[in-house]
Structure formats: structure tokens, C-alpha cells
mmCIF file of C-alpha atoms in Angstrom:
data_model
loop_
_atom_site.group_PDB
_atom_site.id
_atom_site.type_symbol
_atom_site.label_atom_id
_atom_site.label_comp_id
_atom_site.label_asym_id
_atom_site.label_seq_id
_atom_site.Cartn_x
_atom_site.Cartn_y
_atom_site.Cartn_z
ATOM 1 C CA UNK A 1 -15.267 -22.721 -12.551
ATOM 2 C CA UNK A 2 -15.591 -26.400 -11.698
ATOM 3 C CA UNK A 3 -13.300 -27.655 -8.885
ATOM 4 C CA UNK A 4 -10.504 -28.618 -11.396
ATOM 5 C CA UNK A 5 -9.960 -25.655 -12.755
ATOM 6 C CA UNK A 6 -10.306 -23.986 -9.558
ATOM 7 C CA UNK A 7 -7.080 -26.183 -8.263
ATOM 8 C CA UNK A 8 -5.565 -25.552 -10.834
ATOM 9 C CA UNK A 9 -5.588 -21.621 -10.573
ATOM 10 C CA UNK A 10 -4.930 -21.959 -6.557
ATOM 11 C CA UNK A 11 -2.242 -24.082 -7.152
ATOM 12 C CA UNK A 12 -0.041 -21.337 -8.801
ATOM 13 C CA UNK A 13 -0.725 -18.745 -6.395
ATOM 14 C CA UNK A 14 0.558 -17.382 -2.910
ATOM 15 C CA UNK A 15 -1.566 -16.021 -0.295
ATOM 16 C CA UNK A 16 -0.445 -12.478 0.661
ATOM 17 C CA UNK A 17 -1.627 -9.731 3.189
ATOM 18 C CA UNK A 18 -1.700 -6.029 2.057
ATOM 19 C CA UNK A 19 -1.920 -2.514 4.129
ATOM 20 C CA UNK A 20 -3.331 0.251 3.216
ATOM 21 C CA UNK A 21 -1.700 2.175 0.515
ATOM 22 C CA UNK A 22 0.346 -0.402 -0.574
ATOM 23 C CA UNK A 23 1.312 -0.023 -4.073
ATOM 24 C CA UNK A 24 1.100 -3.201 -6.586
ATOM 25 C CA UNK A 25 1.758 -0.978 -10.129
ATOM 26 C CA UNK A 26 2.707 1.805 -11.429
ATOM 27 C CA UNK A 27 1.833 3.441 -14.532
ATOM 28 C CA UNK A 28 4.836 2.079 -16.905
ATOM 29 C CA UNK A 29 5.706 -0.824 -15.233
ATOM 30 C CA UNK A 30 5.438 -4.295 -16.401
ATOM 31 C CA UNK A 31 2.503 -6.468 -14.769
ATOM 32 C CA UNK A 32 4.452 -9.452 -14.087
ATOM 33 C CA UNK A 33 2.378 -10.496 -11.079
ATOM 34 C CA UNK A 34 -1.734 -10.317 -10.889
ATOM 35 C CA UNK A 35 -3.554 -10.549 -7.664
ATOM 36 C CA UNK A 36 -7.190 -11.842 -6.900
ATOM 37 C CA UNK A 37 -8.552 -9.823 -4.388
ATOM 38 C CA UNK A 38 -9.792 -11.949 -0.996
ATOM 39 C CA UNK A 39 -10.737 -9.193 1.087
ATOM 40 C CA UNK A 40 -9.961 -5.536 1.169
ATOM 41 C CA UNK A 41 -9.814 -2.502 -1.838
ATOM 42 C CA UNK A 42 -7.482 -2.183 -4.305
ATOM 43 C CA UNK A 43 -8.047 1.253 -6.862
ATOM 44 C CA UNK A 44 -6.908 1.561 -10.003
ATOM 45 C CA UNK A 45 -5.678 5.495 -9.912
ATOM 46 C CA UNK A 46 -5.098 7.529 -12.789
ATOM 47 C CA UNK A 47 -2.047 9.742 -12.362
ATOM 48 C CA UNK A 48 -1.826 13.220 -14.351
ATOM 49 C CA UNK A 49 1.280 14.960 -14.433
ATOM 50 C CA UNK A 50 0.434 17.400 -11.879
ATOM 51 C CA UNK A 51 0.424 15.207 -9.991
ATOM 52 C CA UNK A 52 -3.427 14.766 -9.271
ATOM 53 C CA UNK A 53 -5.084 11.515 -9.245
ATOM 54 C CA UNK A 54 -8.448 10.241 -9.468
ATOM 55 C CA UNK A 55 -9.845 6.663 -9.301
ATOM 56 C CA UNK A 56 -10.912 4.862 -12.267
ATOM 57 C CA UNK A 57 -11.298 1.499 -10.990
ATOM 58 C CA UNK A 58 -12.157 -0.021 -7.392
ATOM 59 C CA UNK A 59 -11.773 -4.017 -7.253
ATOM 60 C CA UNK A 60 -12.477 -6.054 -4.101
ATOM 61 C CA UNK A 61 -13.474 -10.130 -3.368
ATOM 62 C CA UNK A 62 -15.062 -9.830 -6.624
ATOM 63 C CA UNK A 63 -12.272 -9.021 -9.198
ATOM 64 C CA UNK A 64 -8.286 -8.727 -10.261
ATOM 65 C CA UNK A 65 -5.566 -6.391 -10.136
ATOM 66 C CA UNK A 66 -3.747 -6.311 -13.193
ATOM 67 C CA UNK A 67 -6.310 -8.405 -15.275
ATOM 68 C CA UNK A 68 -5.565 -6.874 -18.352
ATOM 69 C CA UNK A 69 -2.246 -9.164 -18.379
ATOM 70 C CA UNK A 70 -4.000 -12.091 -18.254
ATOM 71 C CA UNK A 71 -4.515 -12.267 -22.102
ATOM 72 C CA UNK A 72 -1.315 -10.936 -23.531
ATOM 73 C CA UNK A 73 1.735 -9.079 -21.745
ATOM 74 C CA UNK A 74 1.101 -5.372 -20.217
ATOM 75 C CA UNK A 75 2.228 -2.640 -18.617
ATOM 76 C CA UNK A 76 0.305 -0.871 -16.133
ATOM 77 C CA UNK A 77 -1.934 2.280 -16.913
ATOM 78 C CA UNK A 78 -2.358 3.369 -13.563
ATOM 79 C CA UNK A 79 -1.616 3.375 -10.462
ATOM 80 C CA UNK A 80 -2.653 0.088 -8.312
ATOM 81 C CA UNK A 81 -2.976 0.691 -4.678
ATOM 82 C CA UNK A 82 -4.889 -0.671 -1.630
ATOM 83 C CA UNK A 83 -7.678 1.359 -0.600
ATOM 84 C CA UNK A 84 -8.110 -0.774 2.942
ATOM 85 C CA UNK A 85 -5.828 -3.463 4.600
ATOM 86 C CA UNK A 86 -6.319 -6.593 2.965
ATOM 87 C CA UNK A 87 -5.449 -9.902 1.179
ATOM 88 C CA UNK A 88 -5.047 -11.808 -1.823
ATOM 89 C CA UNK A 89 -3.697 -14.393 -3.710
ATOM 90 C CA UNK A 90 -0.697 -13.549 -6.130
ATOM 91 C CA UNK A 91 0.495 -15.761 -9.416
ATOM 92 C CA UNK A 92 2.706 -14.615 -12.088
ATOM 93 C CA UNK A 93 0.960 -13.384 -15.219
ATOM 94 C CA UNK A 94 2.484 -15.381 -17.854
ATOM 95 C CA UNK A 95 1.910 -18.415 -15.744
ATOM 96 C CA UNK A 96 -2.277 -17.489 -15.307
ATOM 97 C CA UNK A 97 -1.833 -16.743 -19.236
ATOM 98 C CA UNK A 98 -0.758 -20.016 -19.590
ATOM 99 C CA UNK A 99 -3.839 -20.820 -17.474
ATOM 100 C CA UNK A 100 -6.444 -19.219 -19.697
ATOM 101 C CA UNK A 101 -4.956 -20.969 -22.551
ATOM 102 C CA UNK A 102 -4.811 -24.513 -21.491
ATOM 103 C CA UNK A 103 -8.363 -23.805 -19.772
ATOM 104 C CA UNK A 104 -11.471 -22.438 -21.566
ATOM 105 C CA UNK A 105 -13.774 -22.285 -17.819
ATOM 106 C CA UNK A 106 -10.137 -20.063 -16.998
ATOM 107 C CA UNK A 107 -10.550 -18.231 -19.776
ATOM 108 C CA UNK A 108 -14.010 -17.908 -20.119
ATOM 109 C CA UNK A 109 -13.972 -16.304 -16.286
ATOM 110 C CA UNK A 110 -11.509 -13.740 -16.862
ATOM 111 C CA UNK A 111 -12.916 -12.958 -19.917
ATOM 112 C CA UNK A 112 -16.533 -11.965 -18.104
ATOM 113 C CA UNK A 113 -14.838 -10.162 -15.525
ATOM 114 C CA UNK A 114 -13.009 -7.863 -18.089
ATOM 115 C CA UNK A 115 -16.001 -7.331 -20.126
ATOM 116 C CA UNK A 116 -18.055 -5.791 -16.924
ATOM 117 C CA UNK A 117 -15.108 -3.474 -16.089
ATOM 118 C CA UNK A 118 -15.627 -2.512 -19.176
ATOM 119 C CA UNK A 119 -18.839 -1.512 -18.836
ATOM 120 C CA UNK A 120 -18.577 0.048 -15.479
ATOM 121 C CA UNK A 121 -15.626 2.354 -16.897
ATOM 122 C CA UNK A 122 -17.950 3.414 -19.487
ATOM 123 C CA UNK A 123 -20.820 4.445 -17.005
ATOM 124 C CA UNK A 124 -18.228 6.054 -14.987
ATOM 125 C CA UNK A 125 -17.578 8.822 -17.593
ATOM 126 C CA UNK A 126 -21.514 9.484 -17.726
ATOM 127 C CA UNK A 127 -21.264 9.610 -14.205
ATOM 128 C CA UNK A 128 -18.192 11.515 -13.275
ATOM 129 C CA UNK A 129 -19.226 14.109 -16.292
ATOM 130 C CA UNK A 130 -22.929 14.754 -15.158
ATOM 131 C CA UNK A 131 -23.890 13.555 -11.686
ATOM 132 C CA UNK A 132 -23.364 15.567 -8.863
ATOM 133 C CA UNK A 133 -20.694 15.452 -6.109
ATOM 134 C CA UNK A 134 -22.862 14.113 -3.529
ATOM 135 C CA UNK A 135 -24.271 11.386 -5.663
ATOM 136 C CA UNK A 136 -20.839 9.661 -6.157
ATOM 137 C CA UNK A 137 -19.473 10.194 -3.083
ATOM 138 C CA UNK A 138 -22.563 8.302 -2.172
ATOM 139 C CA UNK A 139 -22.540 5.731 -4.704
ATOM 140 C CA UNK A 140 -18.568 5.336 -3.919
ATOM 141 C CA UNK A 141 -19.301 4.935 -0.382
ATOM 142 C CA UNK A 142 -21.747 2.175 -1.032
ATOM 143 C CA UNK A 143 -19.366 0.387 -3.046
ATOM 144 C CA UNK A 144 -16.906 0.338 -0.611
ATOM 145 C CA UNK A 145 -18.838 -1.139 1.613
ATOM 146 C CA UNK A 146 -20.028 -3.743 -0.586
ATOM 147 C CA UNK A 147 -16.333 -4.861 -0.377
ATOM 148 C CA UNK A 148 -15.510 -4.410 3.560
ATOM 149 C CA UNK A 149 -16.440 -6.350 6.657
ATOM 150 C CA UNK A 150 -18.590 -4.106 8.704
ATOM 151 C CA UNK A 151 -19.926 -0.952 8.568
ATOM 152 C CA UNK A 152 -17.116 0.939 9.347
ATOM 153 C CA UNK A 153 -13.924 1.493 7.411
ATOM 154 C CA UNK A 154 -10.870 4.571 7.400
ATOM 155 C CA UNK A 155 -10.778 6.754 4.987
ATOM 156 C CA UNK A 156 -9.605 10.666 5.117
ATOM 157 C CA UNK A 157 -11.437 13.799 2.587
ATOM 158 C CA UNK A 158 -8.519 13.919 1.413
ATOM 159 C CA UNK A 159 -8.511 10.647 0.114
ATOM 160 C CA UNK A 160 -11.716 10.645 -0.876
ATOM 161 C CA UNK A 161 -11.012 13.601 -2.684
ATOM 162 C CA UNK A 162 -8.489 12.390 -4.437
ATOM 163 C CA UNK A 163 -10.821 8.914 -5.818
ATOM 164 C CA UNK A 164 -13.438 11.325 -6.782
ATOM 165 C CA UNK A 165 -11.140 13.485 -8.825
ATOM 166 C CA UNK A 166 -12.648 16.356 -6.521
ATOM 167 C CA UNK A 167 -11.265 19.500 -4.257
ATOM 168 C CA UNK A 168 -11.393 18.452 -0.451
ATOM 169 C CA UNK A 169 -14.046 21.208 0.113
ATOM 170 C CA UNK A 170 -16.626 19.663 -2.365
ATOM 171 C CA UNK A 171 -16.198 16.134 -0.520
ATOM 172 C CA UNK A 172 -16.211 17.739 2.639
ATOM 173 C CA UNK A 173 -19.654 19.606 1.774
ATOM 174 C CA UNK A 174 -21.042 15.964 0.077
ATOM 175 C CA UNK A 175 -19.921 14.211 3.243
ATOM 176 C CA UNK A 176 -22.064 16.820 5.566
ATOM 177 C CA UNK A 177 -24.714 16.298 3.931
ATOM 178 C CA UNK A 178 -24.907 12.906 4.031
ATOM 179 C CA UNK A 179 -24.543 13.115 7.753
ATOM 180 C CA UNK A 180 -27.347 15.332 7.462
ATOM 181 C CA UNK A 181 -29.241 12.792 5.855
ATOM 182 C CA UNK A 182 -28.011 9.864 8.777
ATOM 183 C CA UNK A 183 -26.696 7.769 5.907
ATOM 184 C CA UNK A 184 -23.624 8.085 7.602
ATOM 185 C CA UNK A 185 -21.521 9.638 10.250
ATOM 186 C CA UNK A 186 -17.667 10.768 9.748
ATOM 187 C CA UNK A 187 -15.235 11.852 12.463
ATOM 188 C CA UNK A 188 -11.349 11.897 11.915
ATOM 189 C CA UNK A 189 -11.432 10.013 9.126
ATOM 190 C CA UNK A 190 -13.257 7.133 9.937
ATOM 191 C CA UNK A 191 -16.967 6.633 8.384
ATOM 192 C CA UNK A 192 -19.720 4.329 9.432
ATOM 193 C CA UNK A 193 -22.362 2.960 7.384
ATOM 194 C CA UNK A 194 -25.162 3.713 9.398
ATOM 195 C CA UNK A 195 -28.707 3.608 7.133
ATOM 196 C CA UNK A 196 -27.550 1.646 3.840
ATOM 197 C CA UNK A 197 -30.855 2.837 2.757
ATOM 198 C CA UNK A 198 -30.507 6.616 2.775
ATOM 199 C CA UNK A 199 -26.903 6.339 0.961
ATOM 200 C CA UNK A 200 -28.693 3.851 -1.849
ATOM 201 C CA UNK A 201 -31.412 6.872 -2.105
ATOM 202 C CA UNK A 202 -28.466 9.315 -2.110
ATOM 203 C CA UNK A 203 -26.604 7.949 -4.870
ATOM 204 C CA UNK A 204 -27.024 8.138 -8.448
ATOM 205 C CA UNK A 205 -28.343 5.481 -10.713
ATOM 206 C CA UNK A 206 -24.905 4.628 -11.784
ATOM 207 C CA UNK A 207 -24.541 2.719 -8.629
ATOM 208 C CA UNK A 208 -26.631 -0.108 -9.486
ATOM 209 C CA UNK A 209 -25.827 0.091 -12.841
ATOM 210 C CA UNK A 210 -22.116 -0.797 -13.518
ATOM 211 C CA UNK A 211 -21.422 -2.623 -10.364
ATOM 212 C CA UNK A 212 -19.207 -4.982 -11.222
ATOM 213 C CA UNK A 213 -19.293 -6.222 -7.036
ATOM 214 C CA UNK A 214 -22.825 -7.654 -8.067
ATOM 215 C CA UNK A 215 -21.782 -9.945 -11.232
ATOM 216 C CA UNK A 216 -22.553 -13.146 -10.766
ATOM 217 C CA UNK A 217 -19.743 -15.344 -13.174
#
């Protein structure tokens, strides 16, 4: 976007912080607000009705929560929560609809980011169907720290577990042996980053894939 348009989006919005686990939707409830990610995680988490969850979406600097409403009116699919502390800016959807009609740069933005979500949910079922444990928890990590400041960030098995759509004991098991590997070490649930190398040889091809962290709009 040129710096018109740009002033134009900023001038609707409010900067907010966010903590961890902070909830923005839920599935079933209107998305009257969207937020553009500054810094921190925000999933998108599918909820079944036993109550398990598993992430289908992870958006940081480079993306939107709740872009789906900024074409026509939604309600939320899943869950939106914040992965790590944060910050974004917040407008009203109808008004950034408004936006993307008065505005084709707008329009023609939101449109590429929606596209390449898109196409990273559709690697994502490859991925999650056929690759194994280790692989995403590996490609997951990396993308997490595409989207953090440092090397370090907080996040229990159990959590993990719960992205992945996996039992505690398989992340657990991927997790050793990525220790193993010195792609990373782990202790009470905080993980450091510490050869980027070794985790990119660790994780599947998916990672590099359906990125959306490395479109360039």
C-alpha cells in the first residue's frame, strides 16, 4: 500500500496490547472487530465438542485475525486466541469493509493475504495427515519463531499438544528428540531456539511451503 492508503487504514484503528491466552473469538460469535497483528501469536483453534482443540491457523506481524470479515459480515469458525503476549491494532470490520471498498490497494492487500491462508490451510491437511509428529512440531516451532523477538518464547506440552492436535506424550517424545538433535532445549515450559538450522532440517517440507510469514504483499 502507498502511504495514503496506509493512513487511511491506521486512521481507523486503536493500538492494543494482548496476554497470552487472551481470547478475541469464539466459534459463533460475530467478528465485529479485526486485529492486525504487530507483534506476538494469535491461533486460530478449532474446537470439537469434546472438547479437544487443535490449531488450524497461526498469524503474527504478517497477517489478521478475523480477516474473513473483511469482505462481507462473519461469524467466527474458531477459536481466536493469543499464543504469546503481544499487540495489535484493532478497527471495526464493517468500517475496514468500507475500507476495501472505497480502496482497491486495501482491497487488493487483504485479498493476497486471504488467498495464501488459503493455501497454507490446504498444505496443512497434507501435512497434519502424513508427516510425522516430530516434523511439525519442528516446522511449528520454526514458525513461531519466525513471529517472536528472540530465541526464546513460553510454551507448555500441553499446549503444544493441543496446536498439534496430538497426545502430550507424542509432543513430549518429538520435543526430546529435538533436544537430542540441539535444535533446541526445553525446561518448564520455556523453549529456546538454539541451532535454527537443525529444526529447518528437522521439519518437513511443508514448512517452507505454505508459510504465509514469508509473503511478500
Amino acid at each position: 500500500m502507498d502511504d495514503g492508503d496506509r493512513e487511511a487504514l491506521l486512521a481507523h484503528t486503536v493500538s492494543i496490547d494482548f496476554a497470552q491466552g487472551q481470547i478475541f473469538h469464539e466459534p459463533g460469535d460475530p467478528i465485529d472487530q479485526i486485529y492486525f497483528i504487530e507483534h506476538g501469536v494469535v491461533s486460530a483453534v478449532a474446537v470439537l465438542q469434546d472438547g479437544r482443540t487443535v490449531e488450524t491457523v497461526m498469524v503474527g506481524c504478517e497477517g489478521v485475525a478475523g480477516g474473513l470479515a473483511a469482505a462481507v459480515p462473519q461469524v467466527a469458525f474458531t477459536r481466536n486466541v493469543a499464543q504469546m503476549n503481544g499487540a495489535a491494532r484493532r478497527i471495526e470490520a464493517g468500517r475496514l469493509r468500507q475500507l476495501v471498498n472505497d480502496r482497491p490497494a486495501i482491497r487488493a492487500v487483504i485479498s493476497a493475504y486471504l488467498a495464501a491462508l488459503q493455501s497454507e490451510l490446504e498444505q496443512s491437511a497434507a501435512c497434519n495427515a502424513l508427516h510425522r509428529a516430530e516434523q511439525r512440531l519442528a516446522k511449528w516451532l520454526l514458525r513461531c519463531h519466525d513471529r517472536v523477538d528472540g530465541a526464546a518464547f513460553n510454551l507448555t506440552q500441553e499446549y503444544m499438544a493441543s496446536m498439534l492436535g496430538s497426545q502430550r506424550t507424542t509432543v513430549n517424545e518429538a520435543a526430546q528428540s529435538l533436544q537430542k538433535s540441539r535444535a533446541i532445549t526445553y525446561s518448564r515450559g520455556r523453549i529456546t531456539v538454539t541451532d535454527r538450522a537443525a529444526l529447518e532440517r528437522a521439519a518437513c517440507e511443508c514448512y517452507r511451503a505454505a508459510d504465509v510469514f514469508r509473503l511478500r504483499l
